[in-house]
Coordinates of C-alpha atoms and ligand atoms in Angstrom, one line a residue:
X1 CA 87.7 113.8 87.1
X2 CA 91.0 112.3 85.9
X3 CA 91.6 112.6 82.9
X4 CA 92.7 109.6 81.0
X5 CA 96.0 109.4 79.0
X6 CA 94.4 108.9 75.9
X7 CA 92.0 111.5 75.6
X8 CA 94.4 114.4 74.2
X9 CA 97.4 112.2 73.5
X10 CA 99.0 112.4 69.8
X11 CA 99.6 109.6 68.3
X12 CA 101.9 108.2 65.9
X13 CA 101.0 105.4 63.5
X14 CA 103.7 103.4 62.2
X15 CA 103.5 101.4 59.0
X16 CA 105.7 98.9 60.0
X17 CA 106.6 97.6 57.1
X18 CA 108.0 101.0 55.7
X19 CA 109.3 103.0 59.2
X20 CA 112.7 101.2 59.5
X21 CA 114.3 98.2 58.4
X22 CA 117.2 96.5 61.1
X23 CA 117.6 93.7 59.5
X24 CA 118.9 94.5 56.5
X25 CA 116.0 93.2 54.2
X26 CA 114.9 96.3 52.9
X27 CA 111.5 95.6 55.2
X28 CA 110.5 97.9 57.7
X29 CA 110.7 95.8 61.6
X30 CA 110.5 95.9 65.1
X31 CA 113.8 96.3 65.9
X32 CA 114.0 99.0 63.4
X33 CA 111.4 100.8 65.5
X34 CA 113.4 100.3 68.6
X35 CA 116.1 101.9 67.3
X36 CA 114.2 104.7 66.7
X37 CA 112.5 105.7 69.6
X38 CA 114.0 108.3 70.5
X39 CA 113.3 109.9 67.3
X40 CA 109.8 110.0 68.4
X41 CA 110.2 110.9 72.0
X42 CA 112.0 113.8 70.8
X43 CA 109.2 114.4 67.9
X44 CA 107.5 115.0 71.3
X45 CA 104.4 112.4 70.7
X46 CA 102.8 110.0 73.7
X47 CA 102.1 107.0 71.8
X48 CA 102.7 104.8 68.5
X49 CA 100.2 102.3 67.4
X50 CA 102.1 100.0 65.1
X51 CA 100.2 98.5 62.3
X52 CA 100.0 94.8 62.4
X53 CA 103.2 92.9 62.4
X54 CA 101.8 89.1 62.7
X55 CA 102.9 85.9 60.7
X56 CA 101.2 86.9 57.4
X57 CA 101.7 85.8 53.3
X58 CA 101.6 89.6 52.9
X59 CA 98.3 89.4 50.6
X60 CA 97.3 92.9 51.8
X61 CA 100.6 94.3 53.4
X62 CA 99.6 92.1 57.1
X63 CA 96.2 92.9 57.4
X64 CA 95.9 89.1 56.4
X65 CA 96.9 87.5 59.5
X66 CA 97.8 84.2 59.6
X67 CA 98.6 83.8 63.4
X68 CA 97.3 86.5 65.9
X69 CA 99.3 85.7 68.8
X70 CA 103.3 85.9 66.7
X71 CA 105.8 88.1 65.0
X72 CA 106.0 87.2 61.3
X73 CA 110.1 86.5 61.2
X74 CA 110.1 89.7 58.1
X75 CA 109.7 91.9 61.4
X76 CA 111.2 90.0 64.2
X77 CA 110.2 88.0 67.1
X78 CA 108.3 88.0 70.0
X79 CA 111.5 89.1 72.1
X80 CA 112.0 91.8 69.5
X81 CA 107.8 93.1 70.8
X82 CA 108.6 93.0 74.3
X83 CA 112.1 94.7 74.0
X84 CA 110.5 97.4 72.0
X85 CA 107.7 97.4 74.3
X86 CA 110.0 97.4 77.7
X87 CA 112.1 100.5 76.2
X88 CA 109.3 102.6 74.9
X89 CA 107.4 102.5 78.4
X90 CA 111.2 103.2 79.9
X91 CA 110.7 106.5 77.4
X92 CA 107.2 107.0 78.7
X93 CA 105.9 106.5 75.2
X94 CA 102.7 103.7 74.9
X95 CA 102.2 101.2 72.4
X96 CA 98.9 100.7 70.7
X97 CA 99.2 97.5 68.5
X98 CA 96.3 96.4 65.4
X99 CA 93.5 94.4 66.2
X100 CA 92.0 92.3 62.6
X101 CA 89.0 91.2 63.9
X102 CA 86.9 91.4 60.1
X103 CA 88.8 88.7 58.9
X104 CA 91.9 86.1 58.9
X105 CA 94.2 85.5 56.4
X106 CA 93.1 82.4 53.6
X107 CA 96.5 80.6 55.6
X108 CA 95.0 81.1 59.0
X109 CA 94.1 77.2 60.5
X110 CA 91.3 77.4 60.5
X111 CA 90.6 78.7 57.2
X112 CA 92.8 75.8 56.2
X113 CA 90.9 73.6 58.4
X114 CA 87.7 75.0 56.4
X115 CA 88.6 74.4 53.1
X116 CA 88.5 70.8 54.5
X117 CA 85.4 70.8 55.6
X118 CA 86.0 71.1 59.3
X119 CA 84.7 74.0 61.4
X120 CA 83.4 76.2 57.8
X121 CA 81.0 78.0 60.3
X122 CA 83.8 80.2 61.2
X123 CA 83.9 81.8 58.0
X124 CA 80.9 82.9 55.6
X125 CA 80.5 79.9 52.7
X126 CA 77.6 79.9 50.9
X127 CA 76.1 77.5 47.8
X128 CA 75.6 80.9 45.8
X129 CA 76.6 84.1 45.7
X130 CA 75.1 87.3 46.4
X131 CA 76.2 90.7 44.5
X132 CA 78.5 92.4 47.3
X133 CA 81.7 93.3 45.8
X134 CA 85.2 93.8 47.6
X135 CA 86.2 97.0 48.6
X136 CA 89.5 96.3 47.1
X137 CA 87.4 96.1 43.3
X138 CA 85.7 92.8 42.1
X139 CA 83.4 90.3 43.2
X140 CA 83.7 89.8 47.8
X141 CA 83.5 85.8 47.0
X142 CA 85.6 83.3 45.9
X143 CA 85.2 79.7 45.1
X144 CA 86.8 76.6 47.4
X145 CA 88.1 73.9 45.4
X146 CA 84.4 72.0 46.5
X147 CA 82.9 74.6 44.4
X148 CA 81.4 76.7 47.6
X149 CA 82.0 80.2 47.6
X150 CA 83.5 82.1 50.8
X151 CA 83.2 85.6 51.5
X152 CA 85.5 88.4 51.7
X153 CA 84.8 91.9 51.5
X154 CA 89.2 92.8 50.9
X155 CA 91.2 90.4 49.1
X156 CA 90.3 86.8 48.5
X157 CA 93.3 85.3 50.5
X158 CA 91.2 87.7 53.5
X159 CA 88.2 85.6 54.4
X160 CA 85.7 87.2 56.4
X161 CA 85.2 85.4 59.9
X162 CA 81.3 85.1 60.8
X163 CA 80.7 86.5 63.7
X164 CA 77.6 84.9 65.0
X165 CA 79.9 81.5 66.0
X166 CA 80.6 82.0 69.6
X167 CA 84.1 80.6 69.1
X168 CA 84.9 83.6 66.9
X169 CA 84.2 85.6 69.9
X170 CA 86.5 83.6 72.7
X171 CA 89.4 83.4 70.0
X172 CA 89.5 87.2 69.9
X173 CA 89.1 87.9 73.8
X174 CA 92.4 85.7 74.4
X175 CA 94.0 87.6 71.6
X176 CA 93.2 90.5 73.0
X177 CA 94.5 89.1 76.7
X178 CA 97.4 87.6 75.2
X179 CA 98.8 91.6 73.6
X180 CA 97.2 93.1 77.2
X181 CA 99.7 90.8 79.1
X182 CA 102.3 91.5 76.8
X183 CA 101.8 95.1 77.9
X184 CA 100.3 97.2 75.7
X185 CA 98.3 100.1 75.9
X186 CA 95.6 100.0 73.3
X187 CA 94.7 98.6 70.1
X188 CA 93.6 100.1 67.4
X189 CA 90.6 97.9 65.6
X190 CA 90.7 97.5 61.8
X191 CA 87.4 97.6 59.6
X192 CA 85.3 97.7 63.0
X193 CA 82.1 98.9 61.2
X194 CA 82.5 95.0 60.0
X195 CA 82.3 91.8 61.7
X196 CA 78.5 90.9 61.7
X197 CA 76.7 90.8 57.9
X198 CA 72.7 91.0 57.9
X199 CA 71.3 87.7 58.4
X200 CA 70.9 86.3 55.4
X201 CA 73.2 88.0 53.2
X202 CA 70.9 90.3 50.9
X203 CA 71.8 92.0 48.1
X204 CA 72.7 95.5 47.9
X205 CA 72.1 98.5 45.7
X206 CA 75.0 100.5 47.3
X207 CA 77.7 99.0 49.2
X208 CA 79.5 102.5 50.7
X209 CA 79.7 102.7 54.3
X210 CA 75.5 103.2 55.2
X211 CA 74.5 103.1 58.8
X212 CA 71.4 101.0 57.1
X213 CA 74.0 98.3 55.2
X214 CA 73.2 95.2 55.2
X215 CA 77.2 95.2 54.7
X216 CA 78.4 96.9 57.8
X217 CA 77.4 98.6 61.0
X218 CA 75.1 95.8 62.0
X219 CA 73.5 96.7 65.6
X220 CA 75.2 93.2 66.9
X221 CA 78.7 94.5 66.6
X222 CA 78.6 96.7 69.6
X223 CA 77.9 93.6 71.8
X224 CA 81.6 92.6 70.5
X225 CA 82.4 96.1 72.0
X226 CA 81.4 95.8 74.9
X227 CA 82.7 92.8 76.1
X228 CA 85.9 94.2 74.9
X229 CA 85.7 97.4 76.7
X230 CA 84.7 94.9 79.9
X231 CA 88.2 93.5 79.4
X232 CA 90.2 96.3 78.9
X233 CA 88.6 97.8 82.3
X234 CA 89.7 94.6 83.4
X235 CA 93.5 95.7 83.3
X236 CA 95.3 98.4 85.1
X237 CA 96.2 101.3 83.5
X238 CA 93.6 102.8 81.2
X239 CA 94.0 100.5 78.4
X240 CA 92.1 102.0 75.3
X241 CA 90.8 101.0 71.7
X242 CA 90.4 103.0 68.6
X243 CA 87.6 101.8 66.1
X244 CA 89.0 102.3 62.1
X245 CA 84.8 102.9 61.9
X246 CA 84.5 104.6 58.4
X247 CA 80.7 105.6 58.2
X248 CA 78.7 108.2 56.4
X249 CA 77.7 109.8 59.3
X250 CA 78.7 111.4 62.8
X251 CA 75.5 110.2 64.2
X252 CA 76.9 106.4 63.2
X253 CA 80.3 106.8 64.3
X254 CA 79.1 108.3 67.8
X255 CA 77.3 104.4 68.4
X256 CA 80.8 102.9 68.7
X257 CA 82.1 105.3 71.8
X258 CA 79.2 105.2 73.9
X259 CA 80.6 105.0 77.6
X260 CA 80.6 101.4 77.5
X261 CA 82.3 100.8 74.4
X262 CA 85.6 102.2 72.6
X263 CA 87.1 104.7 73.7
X264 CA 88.1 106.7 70.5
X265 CA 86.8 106.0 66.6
X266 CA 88.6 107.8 63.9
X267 CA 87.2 110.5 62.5
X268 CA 87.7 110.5 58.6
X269 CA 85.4 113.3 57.8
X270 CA 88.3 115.3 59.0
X271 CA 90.8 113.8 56.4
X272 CA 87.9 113.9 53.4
X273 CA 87.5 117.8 54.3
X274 CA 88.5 120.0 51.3
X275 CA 91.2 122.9 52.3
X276 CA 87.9 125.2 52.8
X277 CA 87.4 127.2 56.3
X278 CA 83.3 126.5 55.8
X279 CA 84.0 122.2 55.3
X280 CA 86.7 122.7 58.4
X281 CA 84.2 124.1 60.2
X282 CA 81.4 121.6 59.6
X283 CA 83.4 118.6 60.5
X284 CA 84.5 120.6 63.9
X285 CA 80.9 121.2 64.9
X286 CA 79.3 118.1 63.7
X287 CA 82.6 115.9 65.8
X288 CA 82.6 117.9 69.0
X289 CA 78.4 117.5 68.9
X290 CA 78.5 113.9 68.2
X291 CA 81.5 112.3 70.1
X292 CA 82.1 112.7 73.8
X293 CA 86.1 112.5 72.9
X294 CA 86.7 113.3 70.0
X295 CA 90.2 112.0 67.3
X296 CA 91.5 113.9 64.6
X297 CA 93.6 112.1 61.6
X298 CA 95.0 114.0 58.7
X299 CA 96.9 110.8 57.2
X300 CA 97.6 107.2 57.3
X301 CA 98.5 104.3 54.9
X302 CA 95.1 103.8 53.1
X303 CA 94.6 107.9 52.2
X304 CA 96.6 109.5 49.6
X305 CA 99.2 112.1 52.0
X306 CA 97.7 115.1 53.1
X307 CA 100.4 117.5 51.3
X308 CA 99.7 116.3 48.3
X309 CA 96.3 116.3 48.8
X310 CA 95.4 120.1 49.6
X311 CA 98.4 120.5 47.2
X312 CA 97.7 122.3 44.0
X313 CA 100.1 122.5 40.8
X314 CA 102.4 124.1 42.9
X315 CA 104.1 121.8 45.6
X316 CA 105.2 124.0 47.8
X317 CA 100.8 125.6 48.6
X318 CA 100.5 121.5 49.6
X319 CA 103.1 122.2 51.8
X320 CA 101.9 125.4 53.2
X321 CA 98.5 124.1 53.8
X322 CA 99.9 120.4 55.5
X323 CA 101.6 122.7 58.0
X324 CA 98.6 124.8 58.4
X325 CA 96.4 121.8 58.9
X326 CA 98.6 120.5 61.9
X327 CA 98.6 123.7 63.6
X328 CA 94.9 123.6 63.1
X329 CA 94.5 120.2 64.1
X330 CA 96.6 119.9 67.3
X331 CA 94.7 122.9 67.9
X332 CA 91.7 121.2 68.7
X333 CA 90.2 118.9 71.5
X334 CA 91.3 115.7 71.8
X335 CA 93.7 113.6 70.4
X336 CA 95.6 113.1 66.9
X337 CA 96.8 110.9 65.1
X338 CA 100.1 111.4 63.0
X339 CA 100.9 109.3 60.3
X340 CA 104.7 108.2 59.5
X341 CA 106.6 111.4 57.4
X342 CA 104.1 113.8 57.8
X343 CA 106.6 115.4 59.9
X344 CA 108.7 115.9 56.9
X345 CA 106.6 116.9 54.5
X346 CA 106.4 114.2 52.3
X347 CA 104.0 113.7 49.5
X348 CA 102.6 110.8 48.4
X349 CA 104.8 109.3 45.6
X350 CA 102.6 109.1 42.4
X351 CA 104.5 107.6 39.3
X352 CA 105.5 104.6 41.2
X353 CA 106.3 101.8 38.1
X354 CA 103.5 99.3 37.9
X355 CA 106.2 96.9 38.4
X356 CA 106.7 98.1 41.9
X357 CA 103.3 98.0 43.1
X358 CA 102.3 95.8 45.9
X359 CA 98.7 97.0 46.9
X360 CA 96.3 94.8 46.1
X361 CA 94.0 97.5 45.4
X362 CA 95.6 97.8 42.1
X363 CA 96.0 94.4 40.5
X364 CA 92.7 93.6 41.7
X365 CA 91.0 96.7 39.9
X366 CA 93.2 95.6 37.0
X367 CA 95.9 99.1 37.6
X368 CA 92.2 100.9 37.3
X369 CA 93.1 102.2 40.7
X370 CA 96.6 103.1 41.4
X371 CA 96.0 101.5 45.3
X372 CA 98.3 103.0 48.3
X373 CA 101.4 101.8 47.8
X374 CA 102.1 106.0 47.2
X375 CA 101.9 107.1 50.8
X376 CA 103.6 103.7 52.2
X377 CA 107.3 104.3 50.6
X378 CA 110.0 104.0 53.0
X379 CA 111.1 106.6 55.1
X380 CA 114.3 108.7 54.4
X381 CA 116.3 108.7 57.5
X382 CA 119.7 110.1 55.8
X383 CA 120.5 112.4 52.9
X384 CA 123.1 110.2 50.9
X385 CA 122.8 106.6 52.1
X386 CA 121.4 104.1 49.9
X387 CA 117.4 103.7 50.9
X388 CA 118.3 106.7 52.5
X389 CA 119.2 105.3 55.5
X390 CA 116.0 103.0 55.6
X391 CA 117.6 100.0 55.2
X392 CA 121.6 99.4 56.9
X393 CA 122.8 98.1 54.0
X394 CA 122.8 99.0 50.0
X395 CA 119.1 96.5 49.5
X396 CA 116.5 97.4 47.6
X397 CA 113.7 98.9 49.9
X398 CA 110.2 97.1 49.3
X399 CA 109.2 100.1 47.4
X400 CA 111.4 102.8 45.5
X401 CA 111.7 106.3 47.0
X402 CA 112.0 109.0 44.6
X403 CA 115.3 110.9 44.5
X404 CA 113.0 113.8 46.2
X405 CA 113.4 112.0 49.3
X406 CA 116.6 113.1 49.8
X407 CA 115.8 116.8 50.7
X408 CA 113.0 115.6 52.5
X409 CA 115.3 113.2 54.9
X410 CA 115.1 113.6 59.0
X411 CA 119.3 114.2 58.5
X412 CA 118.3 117.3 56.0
X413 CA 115.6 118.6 58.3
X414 CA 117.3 118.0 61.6
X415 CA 118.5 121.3 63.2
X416 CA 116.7 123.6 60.4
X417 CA 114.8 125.9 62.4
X418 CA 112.6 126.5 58.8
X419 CA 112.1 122.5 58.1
X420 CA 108.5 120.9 58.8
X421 CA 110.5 118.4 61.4
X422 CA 111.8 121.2 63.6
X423 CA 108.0 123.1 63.1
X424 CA 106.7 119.6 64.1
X425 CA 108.7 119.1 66.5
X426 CA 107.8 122.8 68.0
X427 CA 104.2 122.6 67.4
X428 CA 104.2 118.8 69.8
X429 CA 106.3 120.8 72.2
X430 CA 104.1 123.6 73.0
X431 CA 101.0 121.8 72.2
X432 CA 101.6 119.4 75.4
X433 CA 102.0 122.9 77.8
X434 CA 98.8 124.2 76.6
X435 CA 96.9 120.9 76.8
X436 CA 97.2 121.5 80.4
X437 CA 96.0 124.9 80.8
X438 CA 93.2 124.9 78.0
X439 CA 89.5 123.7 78.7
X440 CA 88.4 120.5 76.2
X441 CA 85.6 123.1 74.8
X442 CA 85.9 125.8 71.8
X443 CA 84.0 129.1 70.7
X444 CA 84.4 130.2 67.6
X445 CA 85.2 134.2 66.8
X446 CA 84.1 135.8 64.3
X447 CA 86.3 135.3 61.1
X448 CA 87.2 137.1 57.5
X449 CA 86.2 135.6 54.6
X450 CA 88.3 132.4 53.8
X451 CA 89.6 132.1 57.5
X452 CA 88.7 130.4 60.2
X453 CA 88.9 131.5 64.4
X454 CA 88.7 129.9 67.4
X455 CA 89.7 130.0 70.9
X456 CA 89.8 127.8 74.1
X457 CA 90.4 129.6 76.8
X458 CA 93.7 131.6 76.4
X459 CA 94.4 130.2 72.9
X460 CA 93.5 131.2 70.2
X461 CA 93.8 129.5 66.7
X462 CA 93.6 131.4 63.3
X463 CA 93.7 129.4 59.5
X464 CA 93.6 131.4 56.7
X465 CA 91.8 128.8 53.6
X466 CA 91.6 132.2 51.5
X467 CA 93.8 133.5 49.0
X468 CA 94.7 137.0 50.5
X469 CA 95.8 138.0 54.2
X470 CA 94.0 138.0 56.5
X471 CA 93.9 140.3 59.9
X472 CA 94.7 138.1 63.4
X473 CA 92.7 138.8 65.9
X474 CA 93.5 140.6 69.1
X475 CA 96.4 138.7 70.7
X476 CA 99.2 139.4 73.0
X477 CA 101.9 136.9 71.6
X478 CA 101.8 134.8 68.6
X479 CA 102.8 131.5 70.1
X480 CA 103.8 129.4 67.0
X481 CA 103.0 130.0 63.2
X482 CA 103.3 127.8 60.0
X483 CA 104.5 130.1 57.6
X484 CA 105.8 134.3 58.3
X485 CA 103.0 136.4 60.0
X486 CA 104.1 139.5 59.6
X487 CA 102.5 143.1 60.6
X488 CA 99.2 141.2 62.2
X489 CA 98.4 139.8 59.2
X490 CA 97.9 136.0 58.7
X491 CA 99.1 135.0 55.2
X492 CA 97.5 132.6 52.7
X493 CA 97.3 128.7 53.6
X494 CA 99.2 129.8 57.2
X495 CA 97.9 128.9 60.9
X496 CA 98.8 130.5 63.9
X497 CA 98.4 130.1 67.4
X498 CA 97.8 133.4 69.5
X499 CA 97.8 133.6 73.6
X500 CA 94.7 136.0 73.2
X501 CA 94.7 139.4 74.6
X502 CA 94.8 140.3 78.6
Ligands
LIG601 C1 91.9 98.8 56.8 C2 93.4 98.9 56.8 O1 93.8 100.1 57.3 C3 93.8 98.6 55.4 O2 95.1 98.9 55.1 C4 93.4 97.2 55.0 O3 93.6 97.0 53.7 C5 91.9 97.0 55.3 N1 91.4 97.5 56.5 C6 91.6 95.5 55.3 O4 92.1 94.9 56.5

């Protein structure tokens, strides 16, 4: 069988709106992004999946989309999208661009069009309300000047479409022509456990993502996946979507890839593991059991960063283990998915002023919840720069980087042999010889206490969780490691990979 592009390709998500800014505006955009593809061909990934980038009023960073078939002029044009597209195929890199089915932004036309009374049967309006609550904090309805309420499980300028009109479906098919003959290669689908609400809207005792929700993961949403799937079959070239399904089990999340719908679904259980060798190895056993294909994601915009995450009191043990976890993760099969900085290191940014917040996550749980704006600061490109080199000129980025950043810019790390760019960089390289020469199965080996082994074929991986050194197993070469391995033995919060013995 062929296999498709997709299936062990790595991945790197871009958050527009914080990767690089061109204009000058101190907002991330396309053209930034151009510039900076060869940055990432050299990082050594296959494909970007760009988060979206569509005329917007910016109520939740662009996931409130106003127009689905533009550029909002904050990140460029439509020329700007096809010149980035044009050069990152001429770089053999894909482009995977963000799909908002769940909902439109309250400035959408037809949301407009609803509030005055024409075509309301797009969107959820109801006399009364029922007690769901938006994920973002607070009640999920708001009231229309006529004194209906609308639904909408983010923020209230994100009204939830209703999925049983028919015209909800045809408007997203000829979006999803309209990017496909633009050229891209995949899209990645936001909230896609969403769309379809149980029929008559009942109450709910617990609103987290249930299979059995009368809030998501309604059987009726995998007829919107199939049709899609049907379309993307329908173009050359192995076009692909990835489902952000966030459910409670594997069992659920293994509905959504069946052969004839997605492709991928993220896999958060992966990113909610603790740094322990017996949760790493749950998640592992439990994904390759329930998914024929199988993603791994460590970080994105909505988590807090993965180094800070595993990180302890001391900075530098978040570090270790974020180095650690790659190895591990690019380690097993399938594909990942990188998130923007990871690749230097950085943490997520904590004491951001409540002046500089943006998320809505945080004014709408009243700053109860500090929201995400912590892992979406601008990237440092340069070490002295103003914005580091984020923006061209000395403008304020969106959000403030920390003085930290510095040390942590791609100019700092670039040529450092020691830096987590250049171990990034490493790890991609050797990762894409091995991908052809290791079968998509693992075994695990028996490991020491707080360590985890396992091999596929002539790899082998080693993780030590513990807190003392561990012995490797029988090897002939220690292919790459994230920290010193030294005398056999596999330090604390370290990965290797081995070429096993004979
Ligand atoms: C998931 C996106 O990743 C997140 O950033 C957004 O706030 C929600 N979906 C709503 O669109």
């Amino acid at each position: 069988m062929d296999i498709p592009w997709w299936r062990d390709a790595v991945v790197y998500e871009i958050y527009v709106r914080s990767f690089a800014d061109a204009s000058g505006d101190g907002v991330g955009d396309l053209a930034g992004v151009r510039q900076r593809l060869p940055y990432l061909k050299r990082l050594g990934v296959d494909a970007v999946w760009l988060t979206p980038f569509y005329p917007s009023p910016m109520a939740d960073g662009g996931y409130d989309v106003a127009d689905y078939r533009g550029v909002d002029p904050l990140f460029g044009s439509l020329d700007d999208f096809d010149d980035l597209v044009a050069e990152a195929h001429g770089l053999g890199l894909r482009v995977m661009v963000d799909v908002v089915p769940n909902h439109s932004s309250d400035q959408h036309p037809w949301f407009q069009a609803a509030l005055r009374g024409e075509g309301r049967d797009r969107y959820i309006f109801r006399d009364t309300t029922n007690n769901w609550q938006s994920t973002f904090s607070g009640p999920a309805w708001t009231q229309a000047p006529d004194g209906q309420y609308y639904l909408h499980l983010f923020a209230p300028g994100q009204p939830d479409f209703n999925w049983r009109n028919p015209e909800v479906h045809e408007e997203f098919l000829d979006v999803l022509r309209f990017w496909l003959d633009r050229g891209v290669d995949g899209f990645r689908i936001d909230v896609a456990m969403g769309l379809y609400k149980a029929e008559g809207l009942p109450d709910v005792s617990d609103q987290s993502f249930k299979a059995a929700s009368p809030v998501w993961g309604q059987p009726e949403v995998h007829g919107v996946y199939r049709d899609w799937r049907r379309l993307l079959d329908s173009y050359p070239g192995e076009r692909m979507a990835v489902g952000e399904v966030w459910t409670d089990s594997l069992d659920d999340l293994a509905l959504y890839v069946r052969p004839d719908e997605l492709q991928q679904s993220f896999n958060f259980a992966w990113l909610q593991a603790p740094w322990s060798p017996t949760a790493f190895k749950q998640v592992i056993d439990d994904t390759l059991g329930a998914v024929p294909y199988a993603t791994w994601v460590l970080s994105n915009h909505d988590v807090v960063r993965h180094r800070t995450r595993y990180g302890t009191a001391d900075p530098g043990t978040g570090l270790a283990r974020a180095r650690a976890a790659l190895l591990t993760t690019l380690a097993l099969p399938g594909s990942a998915y990188l998130y923007q900085g990871e690749e230097l290191g950085l943490p997520e940014v904590t004491d951001l002023p409540a002046e500089a917040r943006q998320d809505p996550v945080f004014f709408q749980s009243e700053g109860k919840l500090p929201g995400r704006d912590g892992c979406r600061v601008p990237i440092p490109w340069t070490v002295d720069a103003p914005s580091y080199g984020f923006s061209p000129d000395s403008v304020e980025p969106w959000l403030p980087q920390p003085a930290s950043f510095a040390e942590l810019s791609v100019e700092k790390q670039e040529g450092d042999a020691d830096s987590t760019l250049e171990f990034y960089r490493r790890a991609l390289a050797r990762r894409r010889e091995l991908v052809e020469e290791i079968p998509y199965t693992l075994e695990w080996l028996d490991s020491p206490e707080g360590a985890l082994f396992f091999t596929r074929g002539p790899l082998i991986c080693a993780v030590n969780c513990g807190t003392h050194p561990v012995r490797l197993p029988d090897h002939d070469e220690v292919i790459l490691a994230s920290g010193p391995v030294k005398g056999g033995l596999l330090p604390a919060d370290t990965a290797a990979w081995l070429r096993r013995a004979g």
